[in-house]
Short mmCIF file of C-alpha atoms in Angstrom, two decimals:
data_model
loop_
_atom_site.label_atom_id
_atom_site.label_comp_id
_atom_site.label_asym_id
_atom_site.label_seq_id
_atom_site.Cartn_x
_atom_site.Cartn_y
_atom_site.Cartn_z
CA MET A 1 -15.68 5.06 5.03
CA PRO A 2 -14.43 2.73 7.79
CA GLN A 3 -13.12 4.13 11.05
CA ALA A 4 -9.49 3.22 11.47
CA PRO A 5 -8.45 1.74 14.81
CA PRO A 6 -5.43 3.13 16.67
CA SER A 7 -2.23 2.97 14.65
CA ASP A 8 0.85 0.95 15.56
CA VAL A 9 2.76 4.20 14.96
CA ASP A 10 2.64 6.95 17.57
CA ILE A 11 1.40 9.82 15.39
CA THR A 12 2.74 12.40 17.86
CA THR A 13 6.32 11.32 17.09
CA VAL A 14 6.22 11.78 13.31
CA GLY A 15 7.63 14.82 11.54
CA LYS A 16 10.29 15.37 14.20
CA LYS A 17 13.21 14.43 11.98
CA ARG A 18 14.09 15.81 8.56
CA GLY A 19 13.59 13.75 5.46
CA LEU A 20 11.18 11.10 4.27
CA GLU A 21 9.08 8.65 6.28
CA ILE A 22 6.90 6.03 4.56
CA TRP A 23 4.24 3.68 5.89
CA ARG A 24 2.06 1.14 4.13
CA ILE A 25 -1.52 0.48 5.14
CA LYS A 26 -1.94 -2.93 6.74
CA ASN A 27 -5.05 -4.02 8.64
CA PHE A 28 -6.19 -0.39 8.98
CA LYS A 29 -2.87 0.57 10.57
CA LEU A 30 0.38 2.24 9.54
CA GLU A 31 3.26 -0.18 9.07
CA PRO A 32 6.71 1.44 8.63
CA VAL A 33 8.43 0.68 5.34
CA PRO A 34 12.16 -0.15 5.65
CA LYS A 35 14.35 2.52 4.08
CA SER A 36 15.87 -0.13 1.82
CA GLU A 37 12.43 -0.42 0.19
CA TYR A 38 11.82 3.30 -0.35
CA GLY A 39 10.79 3.84 -3.96
CA GLU A 40 9.11 0.43 -4.27
CA PHE A 41 5.31 0.43 -4.33
CA TYR A 42 3.05 -2.60 -4.54
CA THR A 43 0.15 -1.93 -6.88
CA GLY A 44 -2.29 -3.66 -4.54
CA ASP A 45 -1.41 -1.50 -1.52
CA ALA A 46 -1.80 2.07 -0.26
CA TYR A 47 0.92 4.14 1.41
CA VAL A 48 1.32 7.32 3.44
CA CYS A 49 4.50 9.39 2.98
CA LEU A 50 5.64 12.35 5.08
CA ASN A 51 8.48 14.62 4.02
CA THR A 52 9.91 17.00 6.62
CA SER A 53 11.99 20.03 5.59
CA PRO A 54 15.58 20.44 6.86
CA ALA A 55 14.42 23.26 9.15
CA LEU A 56 11.71 21.00 10.63
CA ASP A 57 9.09 23.67 9.94
CA GLN A 58 7.44 22.49 6.71
CA TRP A 59 5.77 19.18 5.93
CA ASP A 60 4.19 17.48 2.93
CA VAL A 61 1.88 14.50 3.47
CA HIS A 62 1.18 12.25 0.50
CA PHE A 63 -1.12 9.25 0.44
CA TRP A 64 -0.28 6.98 -2.49
CA LEU A 65 -2.89 4.67 -3.98
CA GLY A 66 -2.02 1.66 -6.12
CA GLU A 67 -4.30 0.84 -9.03
CA HIS A 68 -5.44 -2.33 -7.26
CA SER A 69 -5.64 -1.01 -3.68
CA THR A 70 -8.91 -1.75 -1.89
CA THR A 71 -11.57 0.73 -0.83
CA ASP A 72 -10.67 0.09 2.81
CA GLU A 73 -6.98 0.79 2.15
CA ILE A 74 -7.81 3.98 0.25
CA GLY A 75 -10.07 5.21 3.05
CA THR A 76 -7.56 4.35 5.76
CA ALA A 77 -4.72 6.08 3.91
CA ALA A 78 -6.80 9.27 3.68
CA ILE A 79 -7.69 9.07 7.39
CA LYS A 80 -4.06 8.54 8.42
CA ALA A 81 -2.93 11.49 6.30
CA VAL A 82 -5.44 13.68 8.13
CA HIS A 83 -4.26 12.34 11.51
CA ILE A 84 -0.66 13.24 10.67
CA ASP A 85 -1.75 16.67 9.45
CA GLN A 86 -3.59 17.30 12.72
CA ALA A 87 -0.68 16.06 14.83
CA LEU A 88 1.53 18.66 13.13
CA GLY A 89 -0.87 21.50 13.85
CA GLY A 90 -2.52 21.61 10.43
CA PHE A 91 0.63 22.97 8.80
CA PRO A 92 1.35 20.16 6.29
CA VAL A 93 0.11 20.29 2.71
CA GLN A 94 -1.75 17.12 1.72
CA TYR A 95 -1.46 15.41 -1.66
CA ARG A 96 -3.37 12.49 -3.14
CA GLU A 97 -1.02 10.47 -5.35
CA ILE A 98 -2.32 8.04 -7.95
CA GLN A 99 -0.17 5.28 -9.46
CA ASN A 100 1.34 6.42 -12.78
CA HIS A 101 0.22 10.02 -12.14
CA GLU A 102 2.32 11.10 -9.16
CA SER A 103 3.16 14.76 -8.62
CA SER A 104 6.62 16.07 -9.50
CA LEU A 105 7.22 16.79 -5.81
CA PHE A 106 6.49 13.18 -4.86
CA LEU A 107 8.75 11.81 -7.59
CA SER A 108 11.57 14.13 -6.49
CA TYR A 109 11.89 12.13 -3.26
CA PHE A 110 13.21 9.13 -5.22
CA PRO A 111 16.32 10.09 -7.24
CA ASP A 112 16.64 6.55 -8.62
CA GLY A 113 13.01 6.53 -9.76
CA ILE A 114 10.11 4.47 -8.42
CA ARG A 115 9.26 0.83 -9.06
CA TYR A 116 5.78 -0.68 -9.24
CA ILE A 117 5.51 -4.30 -8.10
CA GLN A 118 2.43 -6.34 -8.94
CA GLY A 119 0.23 -7.53 -6.09
CA GLY A 120 0.44 -6.64 -2.41
CA TYR A 121 3.40 -6.61 -0.05
CA ASP A 122 2.17 -9.73 1.77
CA SER A 123 2.28 -11.70 -1.49
CA GLY A 124 5.97 -10.95 -2.06
CA TYR A 125 9.20 -12.53 -0.82
CA HIS A 126 10.97 -10.74 2.03
CA HIS A 127 13.68 -13.22 3.06
CA VAL A 128 16.62 -13.58 0.70
CA GLU A 129 17.06 -17.37 0.96
CA ASP A 130 13.33 -18.04 0.52
CA MET A 131 13.37 -15.71 -2.47
CA PHE A 132 16.17 -17.60 -4.22
CA LYS A 133 14.50 -20.98 -3.64
CA ASN A 134 11.12 -19.98 -5.02
CA PHE A 135 11.99 -17.11 -7.32
CA LYS A 136 10.07 -16.57 -10.53
CA PRO A 137 11.58 -14.28 -13.20
CA ARG A 138 10.23 -10.73 -13.18
CA LEU A 139 10.43 -8.11 -15.93
CA PHE A 140 10.34 -4.35 -15.26
CA HIS A 141 9.76 -1.64 -17.87
CA CYS A 142 11.77 1.55 -17.17
CA LYS A 143 10.10 4.49 -18.90
CA GLY A 144 10.30 8.27 -18.70
CA LYS A 145 12.56 11.05 -19.89
CA ARG A 146 12.70 12.97 -16.62
CA ASN A 147 10.85 10.97 -13.97
CA VAL A 148 11.64 7.34 -14.69
CA ARG A 149 9.20 4.69 -13.44
CA CYS A 150 10.00 0.98 -13.37
CA THR A 151 6.75 -0.95 -13.76
CA GLN A 152 6.47 -4.72 -13.52
CA VAL A 153 5.10 -6.20 -16.75
CA ASP A 154 4.46 -9.70 -18.04
CA CYS A 155 7.72 -11.58 -18.49
CA LYS A 156 7.35 -12.26 -22.20
CA LYS A 157 8.75 -10.94 -25.48
CA GLU A 158 5.58 -8.97 -26.26
CA SER A 159 6.36 -6.68 -23.30
CA LEU A 160 9.72 -5.60 -24.75
CA ASN A 161 10.28 -2.72 -27.14
CA LEU A 162 13.38 -1.21 -28.71
CA GLY A 163 12.83 2.27 -27.30
CA ASP A 164 12.99 1.67 -23.54
CA VAL A 165 15.09 0.02 -20.85
CA PHE A 166 13.97 -3.22 -19.18
CA LEU A 167 15.17 -5.06 -16.07
CA LEU A 168 15.06 -8.86 -16.05
CA ASP A 169 15.19 -9.99 -12.43
CA LEU A 170 16.21 -13.65 -12.05
CA GLY A 171 16.89 -13.56 -8.32
CA ARG A 172 20.66 -14.02 -8.15
CA GLU A 173 21.09 -12.28 -11.52
CA VAL A 174 19.64 -8.93 -12.62
CA TYR A 175 19.92 -7.93 -16.28
CA VAL A 176 19.64 -4.33 -17.48
CA TRP A 177 18.60 -4.49 -21.14
CA MET A 178 19.44 -1.26 -22.99
CA PRO A 179 18.55 -1.35 -26.71
CA PRO A 180 20.11 1.35 -28.95
CA LYS A 181 16.99 3.55 -29.06
CA SER A 182 16.56 3.72 -25.28
CA GLY A 183 17.09 7.09 -23.56
CA ARG A 184 20.19 8.10 -21.62
CA LEU A 185 18.32 8.89 -18.40
CA GLU A 186 16.34 5.65 -18.62
CA ARG A 187 19.65 3.80 -18.85
CA ILE A 188 21.09 5.61 -15.84
CA LYS A 189 17.99 5.03 -13.74
CA GLY A 190 17.69 1.42 -14.87
CA MET A 191 21.26 0.67 -13.81
CA ALA A 192 20.73 2.44 -10.48
CA ARG A 193 17.55 0.48 -9.83
CA ALA A 194 19.26 -2.83 -10.65
CA LYS A 195 22.11 -2.05 -8.26
CA ASN A 196 19.57 -1.14 -5.60
CA ILE A 197 17.88 -4.52 -6.03
CA ALA A 198 21.21 -6.35 -5.81
CA ASN A 199 22.65 -4.42 -2.87
CA HIS A 200 19.56 -3.92 -0.72
CA GLU A 201 16.84 -6.44 -1.61
CA ARG A 202 19.37 -9.27 -2.09
CA ASN A 203 21.91 -8.13 0.52
CA GLY A 204 24.65 -7.98 -2.11
CA GLU A 205 24.06 -11.59 -3.20
CA ALA A 206 22.83 -10.75 -6.71
CA LYS A 207 24.97 -9.87 -9.73
CA VAL A 208 24.04 -7.09 -12.15
CA HIS A 209 24.60 -7.55 -15.89
CA ILE A 210 24.53 -4.51 -18.19
CA LEU A 211 23.42 -5.39 -21.72
CA ASP A 212 24.47 -2.50 -23.94
CA SER A 213 26.46 -3.46 -27.03
CA ASP A 214 25.39 -7.07 -26.45
CA TRP A 215 21.71 -6.20 -26.05
CA ASP A 216 20.74 -8.57 -28.89
CA THR A 217 23.22 -11.40 -28.29
CA ASP A 218 23.21 -12.30 -24.58
CA GLU A 219 22.15 -15.95 -24.46
CA VAL A 220 20.88 -16.03 -20.85
CA PHE A 221 18.68 -12.98 -21.33
CA TRP A 222 17.18 -14.14 -24.62
CA SER A 223 16.61 -17.67 -23.35
CA HIS A 224 13.67 -16.21 -21.42
CA PHE A 225 12.18 -14.62 -24.54
CA GLY A 226 12.90 -17.06 -27.34
CA GLY A 227 15.17 -14.89 -29.47
CA THR A 228 15.29 -11.31 -30.74
CA GLU A 229 12.83 -11.71 -33.60
CA ALA A 230 9.63 -9.65 -33.56
CA VAL A 231 10.58 -7.32 -30.72
CA LYS A 232 8.45 -4.28 -31.36
CA SER A 233 9.79 -0.82 -31.96
CA ILE A 234 8.27 2.24 -30.30
CA ALA A 235 8.12 5.92 -31.21
CA ARG A 236 9.05 8.62 -28.75
CA ALA A 237 6.10 10.52 -27.35
CA LYS A 238 5.58 13.80 -29.15
CA ASP A 239 5.32 15.63 -25.84
CA ASP A 240 8.70 14.31 -24.68
CA ASP A 241 10.50 17.46 -25.79
CA GLU A 242 10.80 21.19 -25.20
CA ASN A 243 7.56 21.96 -27.06
CA TYR A 244 5.57 20.28 -24.29
CA TRP A 245 7.12 22.45 -21.57
CA LYS A 246 6.70 25.57 -23.66
CA ARG A 247 2.97 24.85 -23.93
CA ILE A 248 2.78 24.14 -20.20
CA THR A 249 4.21 27.52 -19.21
CA GLU A 250 1.94 29.28 -21.71
CA GLN A 251 -1.13 27.64 -20.15
CA MET A 252 -0.35 28.36 -16.48
CA THR A 253 -2.81 30.87 -15.00
CA LEU A 254 -3.12 32.75 -11.72
CA TRP A 255 -6.50 33.95 -10.39
CA ARG A 256 -7.32 36.40 -7.60
CA VAL A 257 -10.35 35.93 -5.32
CA SER A 258 -11.30 39.28 -3.76
CA ASP A 259 -14.27 41.21 -2.38
CA ALA A 260 -12.39 44.51 -2.11
CA SER A 261 -14.79 46.12 -4.61
CA GLY A 262 -17.81 45.28 -2.46
CA THR A 263 -18.75 42.19 -4.44
CA MET A 264 -16.94 38.89 -4.69
CA LYS A 265 -14.93 38.61 -7.90
CA VAL A 266 -12.64 35.97 -9.34
CA THR A 267 -10.24 37.64 -11.76
CA LYS A 268 -7.44 36.28 -13.91
CA VAL A 269 -4.21 37.96 -12.82
CA ALA A 270 -1.68 36.43 -15.17
CA GLN A 271 -1.03 33.72 -17.72
CA GLY A 272 2.31 32.20 -18.63
CA GLU A 273 5.41 32.88 -16.57
CA MET A 274 4.59 33.93 -13.01
CA LYS A 275 6.13 36.51 -10.65
CA GLN A 276 6.08 36.62 -6.86
CA SER A 277 5.00 40.26 -6.97
CA LEU A 278 1.60 39.14 -8.29
CA LEU A 279 0.66 37.81 -4.84
CA ASP A 280 -1.11 39.89 -2.18
CA THR A 281 -1.57 38.63 1.37
CA LYS A 282 -4.92 40.47 1.62
CA ASP A 283 -6.57 38.17 -0.94
CA ALA A 284 -6.80 34.53 -1.95
CA PHE A 285 -5.23 33.14 -5.11
CA ILE A 286 -5.65 30.09 -7.31
CA LEU A 287 -2.72 28.84 -9.39
CA ASP A 288 -3.52 26.50 -12.26
CA ALA A 289 -0.20 24.77 -12.90
CA VAL A 290 -1.73 22.54 -15.61
CA ASN A 291 -0.64 18.93 -14.98
CA GLY A 292 1.29 20.13 -11.93
CA GLY A 293 -2.05 20.59 -10.19
CA ILE A 294 -4.26 23.39 -8.93
CA PHE A 295 -3.12 25.26 -5.83
CA VAL A 296 -5.50 27.31 -3.66
CA TRP A 297 -3.74 29.74 -1.33
CA VAL A 298 -5.53 31.76 1.34
CA GLY A 299 -3.70 34.95 2.30
CA LYS A 300 -3.24 35.99 5.92
CA GLY A 301 -5.33 39.11 5.49
CA CYS A 302 -8.17 37.80 3.33
CA THR A 303 -11.77 37.89 4.55
CA THR A 304 -13.83 34.90 5.64
CA ASP A 305 -15.91 35.17 2.46
CA GLU A 306 -12.78 35.22 0.29
CA ARG A 307 -11.49 32.14 2.06
CA ALA A 308 -14.76 30.25 1.51
CA LYS A 309 -15.03 31.35 -2.12
CA ALA A 310 -11.46 30.31 -2.89
CA MET A 311 -12.02 26.83 -1.50
CA THR A 312 -15.26 26.19 -3.41
CA TRP A 313 -14.16 27.92 -6.60
CA GLY A 314 -10.97 25.86 -6.80
CA ALA A 315 -12.97 22.64 -7.02
CA GLN A 316 -15.53 24.20 -9.39
CA TYR A 317 -12.74 25.56 -11.60
CA LEU A 318 -11.31 22.07 -12.04
CA LYS A 319 -14.76 20.60 -12.76
CA GLU A 320 -15.39 23.16 -15.51
CA LYS A 321 -11.91 22.63 -16.96
CA LEU A 322 -12.50 18.89 -17.18
CA ALA A 323 -15.87 19.43 -18.87
CA ARG A 324 -14.31 21.65 -21.56
CA SER A 325 -11.08 19.75 -22.07
CA HIS A 326 -10.50 16.34 -23.60
CA TRP A 327 -6.85 16.17 -22.54
CA ARG A 328 -7.11 17.27 -18.89
CA PRO A 329 -7.01 14.09 -16.76
CA GLU A 330 -9.45 13.48 -13.93
CA TRP A 331 -6.66 12.73 -11.45
CA ILE A 332 -5.46 16.35 -11.35
CA ALA A 333 -5.43 17.36 -7.68
CA VAL A 334 -6.58 20.54 -5.93
CA ARG A 335 -4.16 21.39 -3.11
CA TYR A 336 -5.15 23.74 -0.31
CA GLU A 337 -2.74 25.87 1.69
CA CYS A 338 -3.60 28.37 4.42
CA GLU A 339 -1.30 30.95 5.96
CA HIS A 340 1.75 29.67 4.07
CA LEU A 341 2.68 32.53 1.77
CA ILE A 342 6.19 31.17 1.32
CA ARG A 343 4.85 27.88 -0.07
CA ILE A 344 2.84 29.31 -2.96
CA ARG A 345 5.67 31.72 -3.77
CA ALA A 346 8.02 28.77 -3.81
CA ILE A 347 5.65 26.96 -6.15
CA LEU A 348 5.61 29.91 -8.56
CA CYS A 349 9.40 30.07 -8.56
CA PHE A 350 9.70 26.30 -8.83
CA MET A 351 7.39 26.01 -11.83
CA ASN A 352 9.20 28.76 -13.71
CA THR A 353 12.67 27.42 -12.83
CA VAL A 354 11.84 23.84 -13.81
CA ILE A 355 10.29 24.93 -17.09
CA ARG A 356 13.27 27.16 -17.94
CA LYS A 357 15.69 24.31 -17.20
CA ARG A 358 13.71 21.89 -19.33
CA LEU A 359 13.62 24.32 -22.23
CA LEU A 360 17.43 24.21 -22.18
CA ILE A 361 17.67 20.41 -22.23
#
């Protein structure tokens, strides 16, 4: 892995203000991302994101990797995340985020959803007038029932379907195409993203068109696709309902790592809905939150052996799960937290609360 040279950003100054800070990796350095571009990620780049709690006493460091980011960018992003962690005394929790498989926490930072743009930042247009002179139409697919992602796709009819929302970006005109079978939240997020493009990327010089009842008749929109014929339909994902979240809560497990008996044991404590009372600061615990990730927490009073066992067993646990399961994806992350009892308790409460809310949708 390459050694990163000194950053343009003074690492000692980060994490001193509440909220989100984002940098992209450029020439082995951190380059600040303008706030107007938060939520936009180039698939050929890597990013580092730091979220600071309102009380300025908790931090989450995420390094985001686009599907076409280079090995050097990936390595530098990981190094920079570690540097930020060290500058904040080792208190942050680190997350590795993969395009299309981001954690729920990461996605929560972007209420209007996130947008994937093909290529790297340097290949894009960043001056409004230059953009209008040389602009090529771009099509974005807005998909997701809860966490909506807008992904750039080929600007052709074959990319469209009747079940999702699409944005057609023509530079001075942005069309939000909402066919009848598209979801309500996708529509809301699609409109919000289009307004963001018009107001921030284009400095208010672009007009947004909402195609709802006229989704199949707007002449300008369809002139780019050659008519409405042969637009494919799409079925809703079977897991896009309450049955998915019911299965998720049933599969969550909590494990205790303890040598209190004289020998090191890893014991299942609970499965399904979790309670804070299950935690004990004298031991280490591993929470398998299914696609939410695997969390390893080391209690304040646990022994050195328990600490070591928890760290190694967390990784081994995931490896064995992947070997036995055909549906468990390889990008599931193991997250390590030391001396932060409140964080793992918050995770337990969060998982249960989110699942309960989703069961009521």
